[in-house]
CSV table of C-alpha atoms in Angstrom, one decimal:
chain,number,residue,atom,x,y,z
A,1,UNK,CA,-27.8,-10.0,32.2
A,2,UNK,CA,-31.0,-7.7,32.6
A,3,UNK,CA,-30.8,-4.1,33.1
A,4,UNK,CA,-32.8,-1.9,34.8
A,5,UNK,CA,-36.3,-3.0,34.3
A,6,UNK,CA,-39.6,-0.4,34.4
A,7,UNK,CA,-43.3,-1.1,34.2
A,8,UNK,CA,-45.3,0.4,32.2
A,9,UNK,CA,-43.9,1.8,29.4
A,10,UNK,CA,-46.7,3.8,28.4
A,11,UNK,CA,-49.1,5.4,31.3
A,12,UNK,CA,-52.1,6.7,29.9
A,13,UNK,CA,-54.4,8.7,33.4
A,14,UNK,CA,-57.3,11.2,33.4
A,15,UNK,CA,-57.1,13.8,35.8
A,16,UNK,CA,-57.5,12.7,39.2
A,17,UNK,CA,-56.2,9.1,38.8
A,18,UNK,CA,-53.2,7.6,40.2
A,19,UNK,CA,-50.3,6.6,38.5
A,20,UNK,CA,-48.2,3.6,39.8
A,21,UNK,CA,-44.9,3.5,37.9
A,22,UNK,CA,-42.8,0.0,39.0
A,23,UNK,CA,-38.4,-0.6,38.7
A,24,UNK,CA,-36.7,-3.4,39.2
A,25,UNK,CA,-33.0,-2.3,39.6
A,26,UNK,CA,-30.1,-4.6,37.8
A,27,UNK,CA,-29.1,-7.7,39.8
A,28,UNK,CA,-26.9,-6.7,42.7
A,29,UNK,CA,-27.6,-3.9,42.5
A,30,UNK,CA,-29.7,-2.3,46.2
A,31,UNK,CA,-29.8,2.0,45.5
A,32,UNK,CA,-32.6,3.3,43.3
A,33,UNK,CA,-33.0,6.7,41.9
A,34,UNK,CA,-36.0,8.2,40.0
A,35,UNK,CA,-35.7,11.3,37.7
A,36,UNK,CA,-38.1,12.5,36.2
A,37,UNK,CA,-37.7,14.5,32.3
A,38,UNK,CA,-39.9,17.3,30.6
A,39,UNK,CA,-40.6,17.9,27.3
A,40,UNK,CA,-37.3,19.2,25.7
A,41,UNK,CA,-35.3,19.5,29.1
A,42,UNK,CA,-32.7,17.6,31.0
A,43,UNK,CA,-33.7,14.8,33.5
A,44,UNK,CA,-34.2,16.1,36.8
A,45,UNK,CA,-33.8,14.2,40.0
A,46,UNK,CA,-36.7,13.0,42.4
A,47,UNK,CA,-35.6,10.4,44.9
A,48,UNK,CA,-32.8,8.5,45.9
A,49,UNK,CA,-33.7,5.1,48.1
A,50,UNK,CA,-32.1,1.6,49.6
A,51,UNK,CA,-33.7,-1.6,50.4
A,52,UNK,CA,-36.6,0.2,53.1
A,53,UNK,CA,-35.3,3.3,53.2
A,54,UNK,CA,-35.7,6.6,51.6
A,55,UNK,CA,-32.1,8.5,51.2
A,56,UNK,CA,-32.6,11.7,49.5
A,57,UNK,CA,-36.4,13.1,48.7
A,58,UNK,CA,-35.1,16.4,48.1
A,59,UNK,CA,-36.1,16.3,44.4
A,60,UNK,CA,-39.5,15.0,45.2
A,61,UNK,CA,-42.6,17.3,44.9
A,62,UNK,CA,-43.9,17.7,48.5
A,63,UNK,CA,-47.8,16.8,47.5
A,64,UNK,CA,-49.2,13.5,45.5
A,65,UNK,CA,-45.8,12.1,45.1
A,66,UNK,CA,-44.2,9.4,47.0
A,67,UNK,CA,-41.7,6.9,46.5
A,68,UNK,CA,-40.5,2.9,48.1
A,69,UNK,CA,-38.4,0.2,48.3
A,70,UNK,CA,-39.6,-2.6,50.2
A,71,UNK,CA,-37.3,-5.4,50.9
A,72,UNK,CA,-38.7,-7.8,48.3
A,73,UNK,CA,-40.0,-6.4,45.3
A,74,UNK,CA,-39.5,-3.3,42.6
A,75,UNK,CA,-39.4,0.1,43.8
A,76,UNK,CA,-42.5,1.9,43.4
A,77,UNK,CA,-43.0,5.7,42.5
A,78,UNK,CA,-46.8,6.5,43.4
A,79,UNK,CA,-48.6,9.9,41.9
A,80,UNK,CA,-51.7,10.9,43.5
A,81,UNK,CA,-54.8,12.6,41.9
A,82,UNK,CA,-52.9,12.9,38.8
A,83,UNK,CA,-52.8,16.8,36.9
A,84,UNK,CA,-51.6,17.7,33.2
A,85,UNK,CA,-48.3,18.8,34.1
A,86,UNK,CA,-47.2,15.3,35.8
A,87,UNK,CA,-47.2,14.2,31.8
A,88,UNK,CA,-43.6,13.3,31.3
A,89,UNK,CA,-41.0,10.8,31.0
A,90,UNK,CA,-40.0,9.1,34.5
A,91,UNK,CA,-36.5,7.4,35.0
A,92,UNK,CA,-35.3,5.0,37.3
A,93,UNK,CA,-31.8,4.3,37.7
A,94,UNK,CA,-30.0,1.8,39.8
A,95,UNK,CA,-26.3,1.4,41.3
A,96,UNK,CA,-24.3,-1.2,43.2
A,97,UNK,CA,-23.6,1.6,46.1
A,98,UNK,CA,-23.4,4.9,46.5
A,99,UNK,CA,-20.3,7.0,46.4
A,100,UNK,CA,-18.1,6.7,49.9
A,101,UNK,CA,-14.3,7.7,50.2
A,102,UNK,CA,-13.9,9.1,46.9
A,103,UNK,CA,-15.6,6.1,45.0
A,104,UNK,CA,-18.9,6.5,43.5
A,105,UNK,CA,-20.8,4.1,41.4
A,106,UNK,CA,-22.1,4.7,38.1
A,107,UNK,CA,-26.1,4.5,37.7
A,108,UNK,CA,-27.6,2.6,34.9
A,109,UNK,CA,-30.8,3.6,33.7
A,110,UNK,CA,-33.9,1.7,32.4
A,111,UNK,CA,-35.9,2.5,29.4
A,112,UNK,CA,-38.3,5.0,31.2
A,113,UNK,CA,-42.5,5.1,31.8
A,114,UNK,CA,-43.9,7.7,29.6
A,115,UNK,CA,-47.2,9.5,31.5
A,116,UNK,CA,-50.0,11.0,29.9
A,117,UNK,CA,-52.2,12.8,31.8
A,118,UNK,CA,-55.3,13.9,29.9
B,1,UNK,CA,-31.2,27.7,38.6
B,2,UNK,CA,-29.2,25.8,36.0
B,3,UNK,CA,-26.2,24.3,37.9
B,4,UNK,CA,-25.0,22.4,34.4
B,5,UNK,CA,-25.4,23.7,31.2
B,6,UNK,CA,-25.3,22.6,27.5
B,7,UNK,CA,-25.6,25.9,25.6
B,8,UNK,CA,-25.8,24.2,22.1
B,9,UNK,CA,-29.5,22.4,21.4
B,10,UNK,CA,-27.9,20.9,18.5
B,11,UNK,CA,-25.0,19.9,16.5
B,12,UNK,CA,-24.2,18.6,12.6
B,13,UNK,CA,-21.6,16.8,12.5
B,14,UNK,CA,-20.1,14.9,9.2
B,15,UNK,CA,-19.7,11.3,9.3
B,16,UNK,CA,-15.8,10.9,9.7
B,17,UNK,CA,-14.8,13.6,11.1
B,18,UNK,CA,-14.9,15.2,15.0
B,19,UNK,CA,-17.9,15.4,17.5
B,20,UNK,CA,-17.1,17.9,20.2
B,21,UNK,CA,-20.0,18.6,23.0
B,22,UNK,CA,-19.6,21.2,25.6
B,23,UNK,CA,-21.1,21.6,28.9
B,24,UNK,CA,-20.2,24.3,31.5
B,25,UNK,CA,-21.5,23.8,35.5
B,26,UNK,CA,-21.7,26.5,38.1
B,27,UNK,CA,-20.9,24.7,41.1
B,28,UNK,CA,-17.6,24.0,42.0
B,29,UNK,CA,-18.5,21.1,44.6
B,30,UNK,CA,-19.1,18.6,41.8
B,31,UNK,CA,-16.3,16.3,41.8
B,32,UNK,CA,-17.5,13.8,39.1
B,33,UNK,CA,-19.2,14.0,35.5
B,34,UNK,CA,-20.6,11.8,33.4
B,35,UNK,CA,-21.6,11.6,29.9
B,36,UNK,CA,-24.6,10.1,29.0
B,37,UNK,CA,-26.3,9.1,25.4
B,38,UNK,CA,-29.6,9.0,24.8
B,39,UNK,CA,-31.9,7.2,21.9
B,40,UNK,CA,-35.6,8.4,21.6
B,41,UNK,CA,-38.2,6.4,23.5
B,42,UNK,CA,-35.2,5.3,25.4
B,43,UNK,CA,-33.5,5.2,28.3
B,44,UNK,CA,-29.9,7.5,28.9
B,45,UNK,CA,-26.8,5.2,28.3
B,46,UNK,CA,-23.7,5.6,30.3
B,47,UNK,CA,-21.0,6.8,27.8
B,48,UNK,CA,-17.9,7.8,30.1
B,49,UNK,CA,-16.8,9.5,33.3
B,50,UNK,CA,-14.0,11.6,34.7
B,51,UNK,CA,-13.3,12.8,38.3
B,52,UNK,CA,-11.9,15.9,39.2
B,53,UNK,CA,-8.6,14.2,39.8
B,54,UNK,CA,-7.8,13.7,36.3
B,55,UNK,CA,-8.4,16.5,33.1
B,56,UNK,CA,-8.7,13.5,30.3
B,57,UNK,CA,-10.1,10.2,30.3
B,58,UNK,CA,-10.1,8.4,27.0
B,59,UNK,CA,-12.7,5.2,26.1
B,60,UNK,CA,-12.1,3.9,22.3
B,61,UNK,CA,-13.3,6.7,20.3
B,62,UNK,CA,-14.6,9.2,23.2
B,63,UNK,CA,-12.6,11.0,25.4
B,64,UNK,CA,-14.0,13.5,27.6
B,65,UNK,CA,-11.8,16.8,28.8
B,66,UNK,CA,-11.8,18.5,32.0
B,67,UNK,CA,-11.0,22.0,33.1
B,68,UNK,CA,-11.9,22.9,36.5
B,69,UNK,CA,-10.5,26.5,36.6
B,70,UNK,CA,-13.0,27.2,33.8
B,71,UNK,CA,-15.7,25.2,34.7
B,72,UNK,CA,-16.0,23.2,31.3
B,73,UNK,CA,-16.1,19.8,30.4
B,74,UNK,CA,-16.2,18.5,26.5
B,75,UNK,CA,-17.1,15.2,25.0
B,76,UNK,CA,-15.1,14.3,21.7
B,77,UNK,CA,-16.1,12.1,19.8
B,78,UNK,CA,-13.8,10.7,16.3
B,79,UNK,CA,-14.4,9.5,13.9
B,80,UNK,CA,-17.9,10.6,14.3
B,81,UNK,CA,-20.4,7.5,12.6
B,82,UNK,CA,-24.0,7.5,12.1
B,83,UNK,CA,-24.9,5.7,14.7
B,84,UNK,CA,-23.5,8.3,17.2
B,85,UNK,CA,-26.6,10.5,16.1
B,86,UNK,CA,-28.8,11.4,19.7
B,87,UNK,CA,-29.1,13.5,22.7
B,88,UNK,CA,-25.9,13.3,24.7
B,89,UNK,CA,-26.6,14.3,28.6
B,90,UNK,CA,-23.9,16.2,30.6
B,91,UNK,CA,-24.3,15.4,34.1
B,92,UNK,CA,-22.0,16.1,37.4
B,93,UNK,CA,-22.4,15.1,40.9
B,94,UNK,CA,-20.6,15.3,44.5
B,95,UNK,CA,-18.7,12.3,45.6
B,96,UNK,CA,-19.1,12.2,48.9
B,97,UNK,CA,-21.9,14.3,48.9
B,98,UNK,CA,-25.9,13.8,47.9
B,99,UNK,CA,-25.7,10.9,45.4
B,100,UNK,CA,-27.9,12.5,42.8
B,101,UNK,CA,-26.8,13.5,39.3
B,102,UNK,CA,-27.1,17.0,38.0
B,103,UNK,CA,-28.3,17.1,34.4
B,104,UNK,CA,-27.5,19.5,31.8
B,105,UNK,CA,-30.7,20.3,28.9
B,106,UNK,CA,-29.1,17.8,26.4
B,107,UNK,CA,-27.3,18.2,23.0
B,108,UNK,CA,-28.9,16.6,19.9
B,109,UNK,CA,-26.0,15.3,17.6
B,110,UNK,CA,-26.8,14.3,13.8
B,111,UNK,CA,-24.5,12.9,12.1
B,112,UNK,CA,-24.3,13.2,8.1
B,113,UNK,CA,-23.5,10.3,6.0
C-alpha cells in the first residue's frame, strides 16, 4: 500500500531555472495539498487542489509559483526563474476528502523534495 | 502572525518516563488538531487527532489533551522510548472551513537511554 509519492527528492537549480516538483497522492485518495518548510520553521501551507481544480491558492506566492492537477497524472508544483530563498523543503500531502458536516479527513504526507537554489 | 505556537524548541526527556509537548493557538475557529512526528530528511507522520468536541483522545501510548477556554493543547507521551526522539508538529485547522492545516514551529524531543 504506497503512500504519498514525490519526485525528486533532491532539486538542485541555479538562479533563474525552473523547478518542477511532481506528487502522486495515496490510492483513493483525489485532494492534494503542498506546504512548503523553511530552515528551522513549521510547514506552511501553499495550495490545496482536486482532480482539475485549484481549491485554495491562498498560501501560494502570487509570482513564479503555480500549482495542477490534471485528471491523469501527479500533481505538479511549477517554480519559475528560480531565486535563493525558494531553497526549502516542499510537502505534498494527500486525503480521501475534505472536511464536510463536521468530518474531516486526515492528510498523509510524502517524504518531501528538498530545493537548492544556488 | 503565528496562529499556533510551540514555545519550547526542544525537550530531554529520559527513556521511561513522560514526554509532554505543548502547543497554544490564537484562533478560536480551529475546531481540529493534529499531532504530527517528524524524522529528518523525512516526511511528517500523522500521530493523533482530537476535535473540539472531546478534551482527551487516547492512542496506545499517546494521548493528546484539549483545553479550549485556554487555548492549549498537549501531547503526552509514556513511557517515552528512544525511538520517539524527533520533531513533533502541532497543527489545527477549521472543519468546515479552508481545508489547510495550521502548523506550529516544531518541538525537537531527545530521548535519553
Amino acid at each position: 500500500n504506497a503512500g504519498v509519492m514525490q519526485n525528486p527528492r533532491h532539486l538542485v537549480r541555479r538562479r533563474g531555472q525552473e523547478a518542477r516538483l511532481r506528487c502522486s497522492p495515496m490510492k483513493g485518495h483525489s485532494h492534494v495539498y503542498w506546504y512548503r518548510q523553511l530552515p528551522e520553521e513549521g510547514l506552511k501551507f501553499m495550495v490545496y487542489l482536486q482532480k482539475e481544480n485549484i481549491i485554495d491558492e491562498s498560501g501560494m506566492p502570487k509570482e513564479r509559483f503555480s500549482a495542477e492537477f490534471p485528471k491523469e497524472g501527479p500533481s505538479i508544483l511549477r517554480i519559475q526563474q528560480v531565486v535563493r530563498g525558494d531553497s526549502a523543503a516542499y510537502f505534498c500531502a494527500s486525503s480521501r476528502k475534505a472536511g464536510t458536516s463536521g468530518y474531516t479527513d486526515t492528510q498523509y504526507f510524502g517524504p518531501g523534495t528538498r530545493l537548492t537554489v544556488l | 502572525d503565528q496562529q499556533v505556537k510551540q514555545n519550547s524548541p526542544s525537550l530531554s526527556v529520559q527513556e521511561g518516563r513522560i514526554s509532554i509537548l505543548n502547543c497554544d493557538y490564537t484562533n478560536s475557529m480551529f475546531d481540529y488538531f493534529l499531532w504530527y512526528k517528524k524524522y529528518p530528511a523525512e516526511g511528517p507522520t500523522f500521530l493523533i487527532s482530537i476535535s473540539s468536541i472531546k478534551d482527551k483522545n487516547e492512542d496506545g501510548r499517546f494521548t493528546v489533551f484539549l483545553n479550549k477556554s485556554a487555548k492549549h493543547l498537549s501531547l503526552h507521551i509514556v513511557p517515552s522510548q528512544p525511538g520517539d526522539s524527533a520533531v513533533y508538529f502541532c497543527a489545527a485547522k477549521v472543519i468546515q472551513g479552508a481545508q489547510k492545516l495550521v502548523f506550529g514551529q516544531g518541538t525537537r524531543l531527545t530521548i535519553n537511554p
